[in-house]
Each structure stands twice: as C-alpha cells, then as structure tokens.
C-alpha atoms as a PDB file:
ATOM      1  CA  MET A   1      37.492  12.618  23.786  1.00  0.00           C
ATOM      2  CA  ALA A   2      37.265  15.262  21.075  1.00  0.00           C
ATOM      3  CA  LYS A   3      34.215  17.477  21.389  1.00  0.00           C
ATOM      4  CA  GLN A   4      32.007  17.448  18.304  1.00  0.00           C
ATOM      5  CA  TYR A   5      30.121  20.307  16.632  1.00  0.00           C
ATOM      6  CA  ASP A   6      28.114  20.709  13.485  1.00  0.00           C
ATOM      7  CA  VAL A   7      30.569  23.361  12.318  1.00  0.00           C
ATOM      8  CA  VAL A   8      33.885  24.750  13.479  1.00  0.00           C
ATOM      9  CA  VAL A   9      34.699  28.256  12.242  1.00  0.00           C
ATOM     10  CA  ILE A  10      38.456  28.823  12.244  1.00  0.00           C
ATOM     11  CA  GLY A  11      38.974  32.543  12.720  1.00  0.00           C
ATOM     12  CA  ALA A  12      36.807  35.103  14.499  1.00  0.00           C
ATOM     13  CA  GLY A  13      37.165  38.163  12.308  1.00  0.00           C
ATOM     14  CA  PRO A  14      34.145  39.799  10.656  1.00  0.00           C
ATOM     15  CA  GLY A  15      33.660  36.937   8.204  1.00  0.00           C
ATOM     16  CA  GLY A  16      34.044  34.190  10.771  1.00  0.00           C
ATOM     17  CA  MET A  17      31.688  35.861  13.228  1.00  0.00           C
ATOM     18  CA  THR A  18      29.052  36.341  10.520  1.00  0.00           C
ATOM     19  CA  ALA A  19      29.320  32.688   9.472  1.00  0.00           C
ATOM     20  CA  ALA A  20      28.893  31.668  13.111  1.00  0.00           C
ATOM     21  CA  LEU A  21      25.837  33.932  13.416  1.00  0.00           C
ATOM     22  CA  TYR A  22      24.113  32.445  10.379  1.00  0.00           C
ATOM     23  CA  ALA A  23      24.972  28.841  11.236  1.00  0.00           C
ATOM     24  CA  SER A  24      23.925  29.096  14.903  1.00  0.00           C
ATOM     25  CA  ARG A  25      20.728  30.913  13.943  1.00  0.00           C
ATOM     26  CA  ALA A  26      19.931  27.854  11.797  1.00  0.00           C
ATOM     27  CA  ASN A  27      20.130  25.789  15.006  1.00  0.00           C
ATOM     28  CA  LEU A  28      23.520  24.257  14.272  1.00  0.00           C
ATOM     29  CA  SER A  29      26.087  23.756  17.031  1.00  0.00           C
ATOM     30  CA  VAL A  30      28.947  26.141  16.295  1.00  0.00           C
ATOM     31  CA  LEU A  31      32.440  26.695  17.663  1.00  0.00           C
ATOM     32  CA  MET A  32      34.547  29.706  16.707  1.00  0.00           C
ATOM     33  CA  LEU A  33      38.290  29.223  17.183  1.00  0.00           C
ATOM     34  CA  ASP A  34      40.842  32.007  17.069  1.00  0.00           C
ATOM     35  CA  ARG A  35      44.483  32.314  18.103  1.00  0.00           C
ATOM     36  CA  GLY A  36      43.788  35.814  19.433  1.00  0.00           C
ATOM     37  CA  ILE A  37      40.942  38.024  20.494  1.00  0.00           C
ATOM     38  CA  TYR A  38      37.796  38.060  18.358  1.00  0.00           C
ATOM     39  CA  GLY A  39      37.555  40.887  15.854  1.00  0.00           C
ATOM     40  CA  GLY A  40      40.689  40.137  13.854  1.00  0.00           C
ATOM     41  CA  GLN A  41      42.307  43.096  12.133  1.00  0.00           C
ATOM     42  CA  MET A  42      39.434  45.364  13.189  1.00  0.00           C
ATOM     43  CA  ASN A  43      41.135  45.519  16.576  1.00  0.00           C
ATOM     44  CA  ASN A  44      44.081  47.234  14.886  1.00  0.00           C
ATOM     45  CA  THR A  45      41.978  49.792  13.006  1.00  0.00           C
ATOM     46  CA  ALA A  46      41.354  53.208  14.522  1.00  0.00           C
ATOM     47  CA  GLU A  47      38.286  54.296  12.565  1.00  0.00           C
ATOM     48  CA  ILE A  48      36.101  52.454  10.081  1.00  0.00           C
ATOM     49  CA  GLU A  49      34.201  54.768   7.746  1.00  0.00           C
ATOM     50  CA  ASN A  50      32.995  52.378   5.052  1.00  0.00           C
ATOM     51  CA  TYR A  51      30.828  49.929   6.958  1.00  0.00           C
ATOM     52  CA  PRO A  52      27.083  50.398   6.309  1.00  0.00           C
ATOM     53  CA  GLY A  53      25.087  51.800   9.198  1.00  0.00           C
ATOM     54  CA  PHE A  54      27.943  53.785  10.717  1.00  0.00           C
ATOM     55  CA  SER A  55      29.372  57.076   9.494  1.00  0.00           C
ATOM     56  CA  SER A  56      32.391  56.190  11.625  1.00  0.00           C
ATOM     57  CA  ILE A  57      33.081  53.550  14.260  1.00  0.00           C
ATOM     58  CA  LEU A  58      36.177  52.377  16.108  1.00  0.00           C
ATOM     59  CA  GLY A  59      37.416  48.996  14.903  1.00  0.00           C
ATOM     60  CA  PRO A  60      37.356  47.316  18.341  1.00  0.00           C
ATOM     61  CA  ASP A  61      33.827  48.627  18.938  1.00  0.00           C
ATOM     62  CA  LEU A  62      32.567  47.113  15.697  1.00  0.00           C
ATOM     63  CA  GLY A  63      34.315  43.863  16.589  1.00  0.00           C
ATOM     64  CA  GLN A  64      32.516  43.735  19.933  1.00  0.00           C
ATOM     65  CA  LYS A  65      29.133  44.397  18.327  1.00  0.00           C
ATOM     66  CA  MET A  66      29.745  41.621  15.810  1.00  0.00           C
ATOM     67  CA  TYR A  67      30.800  39.217  18.552  1.00  0.00           C
ATOM     68  CA  ASP A  68      27.668  39.963  20.582  1.00  0.00           C
ATOM     69  CA  GLY A  69      25.578  39.205  17.524  1.00  0.00           C
ATOM     70  CA  ALA A  70      27.530  36.090  16.611  1.00  0.00           C
ATOM     71  CA  THR A  71      27.056  34.467  20.022  1.00  0.00           C
ATOM     72  CA  GLN A  72      23.417  35.397  20.681  1.00  0.00           C
ATOM     73  CA  PHE A  73      22.111  32.116  19.239  1.00  0.00           C
ATOM     74  CA  GLY A  74      24.492  29.826  21.082  1.00  0.00           C
ATOM     75  CA  ALA A  75      27.723  29.870  19.072  1.00  0.00           C
ATOM     76  CA  GLU A  76      30.702  29.185  21.344  1.00  0.00           C
ATOM     77  CA  TYR A  77      34.084  30.887  21.217  1.00  0.00           C
ATOM     78  CA  ALA A  78      37.464  29.497  22.285  1.00  0.00           C
ATOM     79  CA  TYR A  79      41.117  30.380  21.953  1.00  0.00           C
ATOM     80  CA  GLY A  80      42.954  27.933  19.777  1.00  0.00           C
ATOM     81  CA  ASN A  81      45.914  27.946  17.412  1.00  0.00           C
ATOM     82  CA  VAL A  82      44.889  25.485  14.707  1.00  0.00           C
ATOM     83  CA  THR A  83      47.874  23.493  13.490  1.00  0.00           C
ATOM     84  CA  GLN A  84      46.164  20.981  11.212  1.00  0.00           C
ATOM     85  CA  VAL A  85      42.810  19.974   9.752  1.00  0.00           C
ATOM     86  CA  ARG A  86      42.254  16.386   8.668  1.00  0.00           C
ATOM     87  CA  ASN A  87      39.512  15.362   6.287  1.00  0.00           C
ATOM     88  CA  GLN A  88      37.921  12.194   7.635  1.00  0.00           C
ATOM     89  CA  GLY A  89      35.076  12.250   5.144  1.00  0.00           C
ATOM     90  CA  ALA A  90      31.809  12.857   6.985  1.00  0.00           C
ATOM     91  CA  LEU A  91      33.748  14.399   9.881  1.00  0.00           C
ATOM     92  CA  LYS A  92      36.651  16.832   9.859  1.00  0.00           C
ATOM     93  CA  GLU A  93      39.269  16.818  12.614  1.00  0.00           C
ATOM     94  CA  VAL A  94      40.503  20.212  13.798  1.00  0.00           C
ATOM     95  CA  ILE A  95      43.742  20.006  15.774  1.00  0.00           C
ATOM     96  CA  THR A  96      44.991  22.891  17.916  1.00  0.00           C
ATOM     97  CA  ASP A  97      48.012  23.241  20.193  1.00  0.00           C
ATOM     98  CA  GLU A  98      45.951  21.961  23.119  1.00  0.00           C
ATOM     99  CA  ASP A  99      42.714  20.359  21.922  1.00  0.00           C
ATOM    100  CA  THR A 100      41.117  18.436  19.081  1.00  0.00           C
ATOM    101  CA  TYR A 101      37.591  19.021  17.764  1.00  0.00           C
ATOM    102  CA  LEU A 102      35.372  17.155  15.323  1.00  0.00           C
ATOM    103  CA  ALA A 103      32.905  18.819  12.966  1.00  0.00           C
ATOM    104  CA  LYS A 104      30.692  17.943  10.045  1.00  0.00           C
ATOM    105  CA  ALA A 105      31.759  21.159   8.307  1.00  0.00           C
ATOM    106  CA  ILE A 106      34.605  23.650   8.539  1.00  0.00           C
ATOM    107  CA  VAL A 107      34.672  27.350   7.672  1.00  0.00           C
ATOM    108  CA  ILE A 108      38.198  28.697   7.169  1.00  0.00           C
ATOM    109  CA  ALA A 109      38.342  32.386   8.096  1.00  0.00           C
ATOM    110  CA  THR A 110      41.960  32.712   9.188  1.00  0.00           C
ATOM    111  CA  GLY A 111      42.691  35.831   7.163  1.00  0.00           C
ATOM    112  CA  ALA A 112      46.113  37.055   6.141  1.00  0.00           C
ATOM    113  CA  ASP A 113      49.249  38.434   7.762  1.00  0.00           C
ATOM    114  CA  HIS A 114      51.446  41.405   6.900  1.00  0.00           C
ATOM    115  CA  LYS A 115      54.261  40.842   4.422  1.00  0.00           C
ATOM    116  CA  LYS A 116      57.767  41.702   5.517  1.00  0.00           C
ATOM    117  CA  LEU A 117      60.170  43.829   3.499  1.00  0.00           C
ATOM    118  CA  GLY A 118      62.999  41.387   4.128  1.00  0.00           C
ATOM    119  CA  VAL A 119      65.612  44.127   4.487  1.00  0.00           C
ATOM    120  CA  ASP A 120      68.424  44.598   6.974  1.00  0.00           C
ATOM    121  CA  GLY A 121      67.232  45.918  10.316  1.00  0.00           C
ATOM    122  CA  GLU A 122      63.595  44.893   9.905  1.00  0.00           C
ATOM    123  CA  GLU A 123      63.805  41.955  12.298  1.00  0.00           C
ATOM    124  CA  THR A 124      66.452  43.595  14.471  1.00  0.00           C
ATOM    125  CA  TYR A 125      64.249  46.577  15.254  1.00  0.00           C
ATOM    126  CA  SER A 126      60.895  44.802  15.307  1.00  0.00           C
ATOM    127  CA  GLY A 127      59.183  46.134  18.420  1.00  0.00           C
ATOM    128  CA  ARG A 128      61.846  48.829  18.731  1.00  0.00           C
ATOM    129  CA  GLY A 129      60.590  51.117  15.997  1.00  0.00           C
ATOM    130  CA  VAL A 130      59.519  48.709  13.248  1.00  0.00           C
ATOM    131  CA  SER A 131      55.766  48.100  13.349  1.00  0.00           C
ATOM    132  CA  TYR A 132      52.939  46.803  11.171  1.00  0.00           C
ATOM    133  CA  CYS A 133      50.154  48.397  13.230  1.00  0.00           C
ATOM    134  CA  ALA A 134      49.834  52.156  13.683  1.00  0.00           C
ATOM    135  CA  VAL A 135      46.909  51.850  16.071  1.00  0.00           C
ATOM    136  CA  CYS A 136      48.871  49.443  18.264  1.00  0.00           C
ATOM    137  CA  ASP A 137      52.141  51.360  18.401  1.00  0.00           C
ATOM    138  CA  GLY A 138      51.516  54.918  17.221  1.00  0.00           C
ATOM    139  CA  ALA A 139      51.148  56.303  20.740  1.00  0.00           C
ATOM    140  CA  PHE A 140      54.807  55.489  21.422  1.00  0.00           C
ATOM    141  CA  PHE A 141      55.893  58.032  18.816  1.00  0.00           C
ATOM    142  CA  LYS A 142      54.218  61.276  19.831  1.00  0.00           C
ATOM    143  CA  ASN A 143      55.879  64.300  18.253  1.00  0.00           C
ATOM    144  CA  ARG A 144      58.414  62.101  16.425  1.00  0.00           C
ATOM    145  CA  GLU A 145      59.202  61.778  12.727  1.00  0.00           C
ATOM    146  CA  LEU A 146      57.933  58.543  11.200  1.00  0.00           C
ATOM    147  CA  VAL A 147      58.113  56.613   7.924  1.00  0.00           C
ATOM    148  CA  VAL A 148      55.318  54.606   6.322  1.00  0.00           C
ATOM    149  CA  VAL A 149      56.323  52.118   3.619  1.00  0.00           C
ATOM    150  CA  GLY A 150      53.640  51.350   1.035  1.00  0.00           C
ATOM    151  CA  GLY A 151      51.060  53.054  -1.147  1.00  0.00           C
ATOM    152  CA  GLY A 152      47.796  51.161  -0.769  1.00  0.00           C
ATOM    153  CA  ASP A 153      44.723  51.840   1.370  1.00  0.00           C
ATOM    154  CA  SER A 154      46.236  50.449   4.562  1.00  0.00           C
ATOM    155  CA  ALA A 155      49.490  52.394   4.218  1.00  0.00           C
ATOM    156  CA  ILE A 156      47.816  55.748   3.619  1.00  0.00           C
ATOM    157  CA  GLU A 157      45.006  55.284   6.143  1.00  0.00           C
ATOM    158  CA  GLU A 158      47.488  54.318   8.847  1.00  0.00           C
ATOM    159  CA  GLY A 159      49.756  57.168   7.788  1.00  0.00           C
ATOM    160  CA  LEU A 160      46.898  59.604   8.245  1.00  0.00           C
ATOM    161  CA  TYR A 161      46.228  58.142  11.662  1.00  0.00           C
ATOM    162  CA  LEU A 162      49.877  58.651  12.612  1.00  0.00           C
ATOM    163  CA  THR A 163      49.737  62.339  11.698  1.00  0.00           C
ATOM    164  CA  GLN A 164      47.539  62.809  14.763  1.00  0.00           C
ATOM    165  CA  LEU A 165      50.508  61.772  16.890  1.00  0.00           C
ATOM    166  CA  ALA A 166      53.716  62.364  14.956  1.00  0.00           C
ATOM    167  CA  SER A 167      55.361  65.622  13.965  1.00  0.00           C
ATOM    168  CA  LYS A 168      55.959  64.342  10.426  1.00  0.00           C
ATOM    169  CA  VAL A 169      55.047  61.248   8.394  1.00  0.00           C
ATOM    170  CA  THR A 170      57.001  60.380   5.251  1.00  0.00           C
ATOM    171  CA  VAL A 171      55.461  57.839   2.884  1.00  0.00           C
ATOM    172  CA  ILE A 172      58.018  55.856   0.877  1.00  0.00           C
ATOM    173  CA  HIS A 173      56.502  54.192  -2.165  1.00  0.00           C
ATOM    174  CA  ARG A 174      58.160  52.146  -4.887  1.00  0.00           C
ATOM    175  CA  ARG A 175      55.924  53.603  -7.613  1.00  0.00           C
ATOM    176  CA  ASP A 176      55.251  57.131  -8.873  1.00  0.00           C
ATOM    177  CA  GLN A 177      51.643  57.217  -7.647  1.00  0.00           C
ATOM    178  CA  LEU A 178      49.578  55.768  -4.844  1.00  0.00           C
ATOM    179  CA  ARG A 179      47.270  52.765  -5.161  1.00  0.00           C
ATOM    180  CA  ALA A 180      44.945  53.905  -2.376  1.00  0.00           C
ATOM    181  CA  GLN A 181      41.369  54.993  -3.048  1.00  0.00           C
ATOM    182  CA  GLN A 182      41.044  58.535  -4.360  1.00  0.00           C
ATOM    183  CA  ILE A 183      39.227  59.867  -1.297  1.00  0.00           C
ATOM    184  CA  ILE A 184      42.056  58.605   0.916  1.00  0.00           C
ATOM    185  CA  GLN A 185      44.671  60.087  -1.409  1.00  0.00           C
ATOM    186  CA  LYS A 186      43.004  63.495  -1.277  1.00  0.00           C
ATOM    187  CA  ARG A 187      43.120  63.505   2.496  1.00  0.00           C
ATOM    188  CA  ALA A 188      46.759  62.502   2.479  1.00  0.00           C
ATOM    189  CA  PHE A 189      47.859  65.130  -0.039  1.00  0.00           C
ATOM    190  CA  ALA A 190      45.947  67.787   1.888  1.00  0.00           C
ATOM    191  CA  ASN A 191      47.630  66.895   5.171  1.00  0.00           C
ATOM    192  CA  ASP A 192      50.548  69.191   5.948  1.00  0.00           C
ATOM    193  CA  LYS A 193      52.263  66.542   8.039  1.00  0.00           C
ATOM    194  CA  MET A 194      52.460  63.994   5.213  1.00  0.00           C
ATOM    195  CA  ASN A 195      55.367  63.877   2.777  1.00  0.00           C
ATOM    196  CA  PHE A 196      56.024  61.513  -0.106  1.00  0.00           C
ATOM    197  CA  VAL A 197      59.091  59.842  -1.580  1.00  0.00           C
ATOM    198  CA  TRP A 198      58.355  58.297  -4.982  1.00  0.00           C
ATOM    199  CA  ASN A 199      60.047  55.538  -7.009  1.00  0.00           C
ATOM    200  CA  ALA A 200      61.984  54.425  -3.968  1.00  0.00           C
ATOM    201  CA  GLN A 201      63.139  50.973  -2.928  1.00  0.00           C
ATOM    202  CA  VAL A 202      63.709  50.539   0.801  1.00  0.00           C
ATOM    203  CA  GLU A 203      67.167  49.050   1.378  1.00  0.00           C
ATOM    204  CA  ALA A 204      67.465  48.929   5.175  1.00  0.00           C
ATOM    205  CA  ILE A 205      66.058  50.037   8.511  1.00  0.00           C
ATOM    206  CA  GLU A 206      68.837  51.844  10.359  1.00  0.00           C
ATOM    207  CA  GLY A 207      69.219  52.344  14.085  1.00  0.00           C
ATOM    208  CA  ASP A 208      71.446  52.451  17.121  1.00  0.00           C
ATOM    209  CA  ASP A 209      71.708  49.941  19.944  1.00  0.00           C
ATOM    210  CA  MET A 210      68.200  50.724  21.147  1.00  0.00           C
ATOM    211  CA  LYS A 211      65.917  52.001  18.423  1.00  0.00           C
ATOM    212  CA  VAL A 212      65.257  52.979  14.805  1.00  0.00           C
ATOM    213  CA  THR A 213      66.958  56.141  13.622  1.00  0.00           C
ATOM    214  CA  GLY A 214      66.123  56.156   9.904  1.00  0.00           C
ATOM    215  CA  VAL A 215      65.074  54.331   6.745  1.00  0.00           C
ATOM    216  CA  LYS A 216      67.539  53.943   3.887  1.00  0.00           C
ATOM    217  CA  TYR A 217      66.141  53.830   0.366  1.00  0.00           C
ATOM    218  CA  ARG A 218      67.458  53.744  -3.196  1.00  0.00           C
ATOM    219  CA  ASP A 219      66.072  56.083  -5.825  1.00  0.00           C
ATOM    220  CA  LYS A 220      65.021  53.705  -8.616  1.00  0.00           C
ATOM    221  CA  GLU A 221      65.597  56.347 -11.291  1.00  0.00           C
ATOM    222  CA  THR A 222      69.000  57.678 -10.250  1.00  0.00           C
ATOM    223  CA  GLY A 223      70.318  54.771  -8.212  1.00  0.00           C
ATOM    224  CA  GLU A 224      71.293  57.129  -5.414  1.00  0.00           C
ATOM    225  CA  GLU A 225      70.821  56.106  -1.794  1.00  0.00           C
ATOM    226  CA  HIS A 226      69.273  58.351   0.829  1.00  0.00           C
ATOM    227  CA  VAL A 227      68.228  58.076   4.464  1.00  0.00           C
ATOM    228  CA  VAL A 228      64.993  59.483   5.869  1.00  0.00           C
ATOM    229  CA  PRO A 229      65.511  60.263   9.581  1.00  0.00           C
ATOM    230  CA  ALA A 230      62.777  58.573  11.597  1.00  0.00           C
ATOM    231  CA  SER A 231      62.063  57.138  15.015  1.00  0.00           C
ATOM    232  CA  GLY A 232      59.727  54.518  13.622  1.00  0.00           C
ATOM    233  CA  ALA A 233      58.986  52.611  10.404  1.00  0.00           C
ATOM    234  CA  PHE A 234      55.453  51.359   9.751  1.00  0.00           C
ATOM    235  CA  ILE A 235      55.314  48.781   6.970  1.00  0.00           C
ATOM    236  CA  TYR A 236      52.292  48.068   4.753  1.00  0.00           C
ATOM    237  CA  VAL A 237      53.378  46.209   1.611  1.00  0.00           C
ATOM    238  CA  GLY A 238      50.746  43.526   1.284  1.00  0.00           C
ATOM    239  CA  VAL A 239      49.592  40.361   2.983  1.00  0.00           C
ATOM    240  CA  ASN A 240      50.165  36.610   2.955  1.00  0.00           C
ATOM    241  CA  PRO A 241      47.361  34.083   3.562  1.00  0.00           C
ATOM    242  CA  LEU A 242      47.409  32.249   6.896  1.00  0.00           C
ATOM    243  CA  THR A 243      46.870  28.781   5.480  1.00  0.00           C
ATOM    244  CA  SER A 244      49.783  26.627   6.665  1.00  0.00           C
ATOM    245  CA  ALA A 245      47.401  24.456   8.703  1.00  0.00           C
ATOM    246  CA  PHE A 246      45.520  23.447   5.550  1.00  0.00           C
ATOM    247  CA  THR A 247      48.339  22.354   3.240  1.00  0.00           C
ATOM    248  CA  ASP A 248      47.401  18.663   3.496  1.00  0.00           C
ATOM    249  CA  LEU A 249      43.814  19.235   2.382  1.00  0.00           C
ATOM    250  CA  GLY A 250      44.601  19.993  -1.260  1.00  0.00           C
ATOM    251  CA  ILE A 251      42.535  23.197  -1.278  1.00  0.00           C
ATOM    252  CA  LEU A 252      45.258  25.835  -1.745  1.00  0.00           C
ATOM    253  CA  ASP A 253      46.521  27.449  -4.926  1.00  0.00           C
ATOM    254  CA  GLU A 254      50.208  27.866  -5.711  1.00  0.00           C
ATOM    255  CA  ALA A 255      50.413  31.100  -3.687  1.00  0.00           C
ATOM    256  CA  GLY A 256      48.688  29.627  -0.635  1.00  0.00           C
ATOM    257  CA  TRP A 257      45.275  31.278  -1.120  1.00  0.00           C
ATOM    258  CA  VAL A 258      42.034  29.279  -0.965  1.00  0.00           C
ATOM    259  CA  PRO A 259      39.971  29.310  -4.180  1.00  0.00           C
ATOM    260  CA  THR A 260      36.221  28.809  -3.715  1.00  0.00           C
ATOM    261  CA  ASP A 261      33.064  28.864  -5.757  1.00  0.00           C
ATOM    262  CA  GLU A 262      30.306  31.458  -5.312  1.00  0.00           C
ATOM    263  CA  LEU A 263      28.907  29.442  -2.385  1.00  0.00           C
ATOM    264  CA  MET A 264      32.270  29.725  -0.571  1.00  0.00           C
ATOM    265  CA  ALA A 265      32.878  25.983  -1.049  1.00  0.00           C
ATOM    266  CA  THR A 266      36.386  24.641  -1.578  1.00  0.00           C
ATOM    267  CA  ARG A 267      37.139  21.577  -3.644  1.00  0.00           C
ATOM    268  CA  VAL A 268      36.701  19.402  -0.526  1.00  0.00           C
ATOM    269  CA  PRO A 269      33.026  18.803   0.412  1.00  0.00           C
ATOM    270  CA  GLY A 270      32.194  20.288   3.793  1.00  0.00           C
ATOM    271  CA  ILE A 271      35.101  22.728   3.844  1.00  0.00           C
ATOM    272  CA  PHE A 272      34.353  26.376   3.093  1.00  0.00           C
ATOM    273  CA  ALA A 273      36.545  29.485   3.090  1.00  0.00           C
ATOM    274  CA  ILE A 274      35.773  33.183   3.466  1.00  0.00           C
ATOM    275  CA  GLY A 275      37.385  36.570   3.913  1.00  0.00           C
ATOM    276  CA  ASP A 276      40.991  37.581   3.358  1.00  0.00           C
ATOM    277  CA  VAL A 277      42.153  33.975   3.024  1.00  0.00           C
ATOM    278  CA  ARG A 278      40.318  33.577  -0.296  1.00  0.00           C
ATOM    279  CA  ALA A 279      41.847  34.159  -3.703  1.00  0.00           C
ATOM    280  CA  LYS A 280      40.153  37.467  -4.583  1.00  0.00           C
ATOM    281  CA  ASN A 281      40.797  41.141  -5.307  1.00  0.00           C
ATOM    282  CA  LEU A 282      38.854  43.121  -2.691  1.00  0.00           C
ATOM    283  CA  ARG A 283      39.590  42.444   0.980  1.00  0.00           C
ATOM    284  CA  GLN A 284      37.252  44.547   3.082  1.00  0.00           C
ATOM    285  CA  ILE A 285      35.061  44.074   6.162  1.00  0.00           C
ATOM    286  CA  THR A 286      31.967  44.323   3.984  1.00  0.00           C
ATOM    287  CA  THR A 287      33.095  41.570   1.617  1.00  0.00           C
ATOM    288  CA  ALA A 288      34.074  39.307   4.527  1.00  0.00           C
ATOM    289  CA  VAL A 289      30.651  39.783   6.126  1.00  0.00           C
ATOM    290  CA  GLY A 290      28.856  38.973   2.875  1.00  0.00           C
ATOM    291  CA  GLU A 291      30.937  35.852   2.376  1.00  0.00           C
ATOM    292  CA  GLY A 292      30.335  34.852   5.989  1.00  0.00           C
ATOM    293  CA  GLY A 293      26.572  35.007   5.499  1.00  0.00           C
ATOM    294  CA  GLN A 294      26.814  32.889   2.376  1.00  0.00           C
ATOM    295  CA  ALA A 295      29.091  30.368   4.084  1.00  0.00           C
ATOM    296  CA  GLY A 296      26.721  30.041   7.036  1.00  0.00           C
ATOM    297  CA  GLN A 297      23.861  29.213   4.688  1.00  0.00           C
ATOM    298  CA  SER A 298      26.050  26.873   2.612  1.00  0.00           C
ATOM    299  CA  VAL A 299      27.086  25.000   5.764  1.00  0.00           C
ATOM    300  CA  PHE A 300      23.428  24.538   6.727  1.00  0.00           C
ATOM    301  CA  ASN A 301      22.584  23.202   3.258  1.00  0.00           C
ATOM    302  CA  TYR A 302      25.589  20.864   3.300  1.00  0.00           C
ATOM    303  CA  ILE A 303      24.698  19.390   6.696  1.00  0.00           C
ATOM    304  CA  GLN A 304      21.096  18.996   5.603  1.00  0.00           C
ATOM    305  CA  SER A 305      22.321  17.002   2.613  1.00  0.00           C
ATOM    306  CA  LEU A 306      24.203  14.657   4.962  1.00  0.00           C
ATOM    307  CA  ASN A 307      20.964  14.004   6.808  1.00  0.00           C
ATOM    308  CA  ASP A 308      18.919  13.311   3.681  1.00  0.00           C
ATOM    309  CA  VAL A 309      18.058   9.655   3.275  1.00  0.00           C
ATOM    310  CA  PRO A 310      17.663   8.656  -0.384  1.00  0.00           C
ATOM    311  CA  GLU A 311      14.397   7.029  -1.287  1.00  0.00           C
ATOM    312  CA  THR A 312      14.543   3.323  -2.122  1.00  0.00           C
ATOM    313  CA  VAL A 313      12.961   1.957  -5.268  1.00  0.00           C
ATOM    314  CA  ASP A 314      10.787  -1.138  -4.999  1.00  0.00           C
ATOM    315  CA  ALA A 315      12.087  -3.508  -7.636  1.00  0.00           C
ATOM    316  CA  LYS A 316       8.960  -5.679  -7.660  1.00  0.00           C
END
C-alpha cells in the first residue's frame, strides 16, 4: 500500500528543505523526495558568498546544514525519481520509479537543468571535456586551457573558479557585454587568466578520438570562423525547468515553468511550487529559502482548511 503523508516535497534543494522544515515544525508528517543527494545545485557550487550569516561557505557544507535543520522535527528523506503526480482531489498521488506515495499537499521544488548548446560535438564529448559543472570536473583540467560559454552569473563565477586550476580560461559570449553582476564582472576583468571573446556564436565543440581539443565559433559581426584551443568546454547558457512529471496537472505555462501566487500556490488546490521551477526572474538560494518558508506555512494553512468542519445552521 502507498504510504501517506500530510505533505510530500518533491526536491531537496534549499527551497525544498526549507519547506520541509516549516511544515514538519508545524507538526505535519513530511517526506522529501529527490532523485539525487540533498542540497541540489549547492553541491556543485564551490563558494557561496551571498547567503546571509556567512561571509563565505562551501556549497555542500551549506547543503548539509540545511538538511540537518530540515530533518530535526521529523521530516523524512528518500531517494525517488518522480515520474508523475496525479490529482485525486483531497489526496495527491506521487509516483516514482519504485514507489507511490499519497499526500494531502504537494510542494514542487524540482528546480531546473542546464540548457544545451545543441552544437556538433556537445553530446559526443560530454564527459570527455564538455561539462556543465566546474566544481565537479575542474580538477581534471589542471594547468590546461579551458573555454567557458556564457555571460551570466553562473558562467563568470564558474570561470573564476576554473582559473584556480587552469592555465587560461576564455569566456565566449554571444553579446558585447556580460550579464553577470558588476562585482563578479570586476573580479573577472581583473583576473589575468581570464580572456573574453565577444559577439561570438559557438558553432561546434572539436576534438580527437578521446577528448576536446577546441571550440569553434563564428564572429557575429564579420562572419569569420575561429577556433579557441581548449582541453575542456564548460557551458552555462541558461536553464530549463524540470517539470515533465507535472504536465498532466495543468499547472505549467507554455515554457514549462510553474506560475504561482504570492503564497506559492498553483492553480490546483493543495499543490505549491517554489524555487527555480517557478516562473520568475531571480533564481538564488536566498529566494528559494524565502519561498520555501512561505510554502511550508501555506501547506499548513491548506491542510487546516481541509480539517475545518463548517458550522450547520438550524433551520427551525
């Protein structure tokens, strides 16, 4: 038989763990499900410098602290790749590869995944020089020349991290200026190991039988093609929401994001969404945590409303 909880939180990143903390602290039975280790993308972040209370902290360390807090009031954690959620009215059915769970409320905190460039060589050399995580793979490229594709916060922060290992890091960006925060840009421009190629469209990842050897790009102004020699290509060109399990619920927008109101509620009663999976502009640990707190309180209020018995009126 399917095990039942008051709330199932799908995703154990910073938002999901905060929602579990608030809901379990309100004496609700809580299950956190995640297809990987708790902490989410924090596990792939070397240093976090913009989380209140810490001048700097390693991503995995912050993830562990959040997990310890999230489980202190009885919230459970389990591995589970959620494939579908069915709305059965008062109960929601959460289906994973191996188990099925029932819950009065659901918090979707599945986050987002890295976009692919979709160019020749990207899939061929994935794991052989093409990476989407500098912290995971940077150590394999000590004293090598590397390329970072992108111009946002993630691209430049990870590029700076790679300069601690690589001999040279070239940032290829399709625009003529970065989109990263100014403080991050200043660090990048001041770093002797970082170089920049502007107005460039990546055309292919080149390599030999074993590994990446360079990144081919087209100059958008002149149309000329060039190759940047590199042993690795780290790609940061945006994210896609991880929402395929929720397509039947009718809660997604045309791009696959989950719109919510200010209480983190979706258009289906009892289903809430937080963090990077939401349709919003700023995707940070701090915003996910704030949304998680709100969702935990909203879940409590929703379940309380299910338990309320309306007063009867004496017709005599």
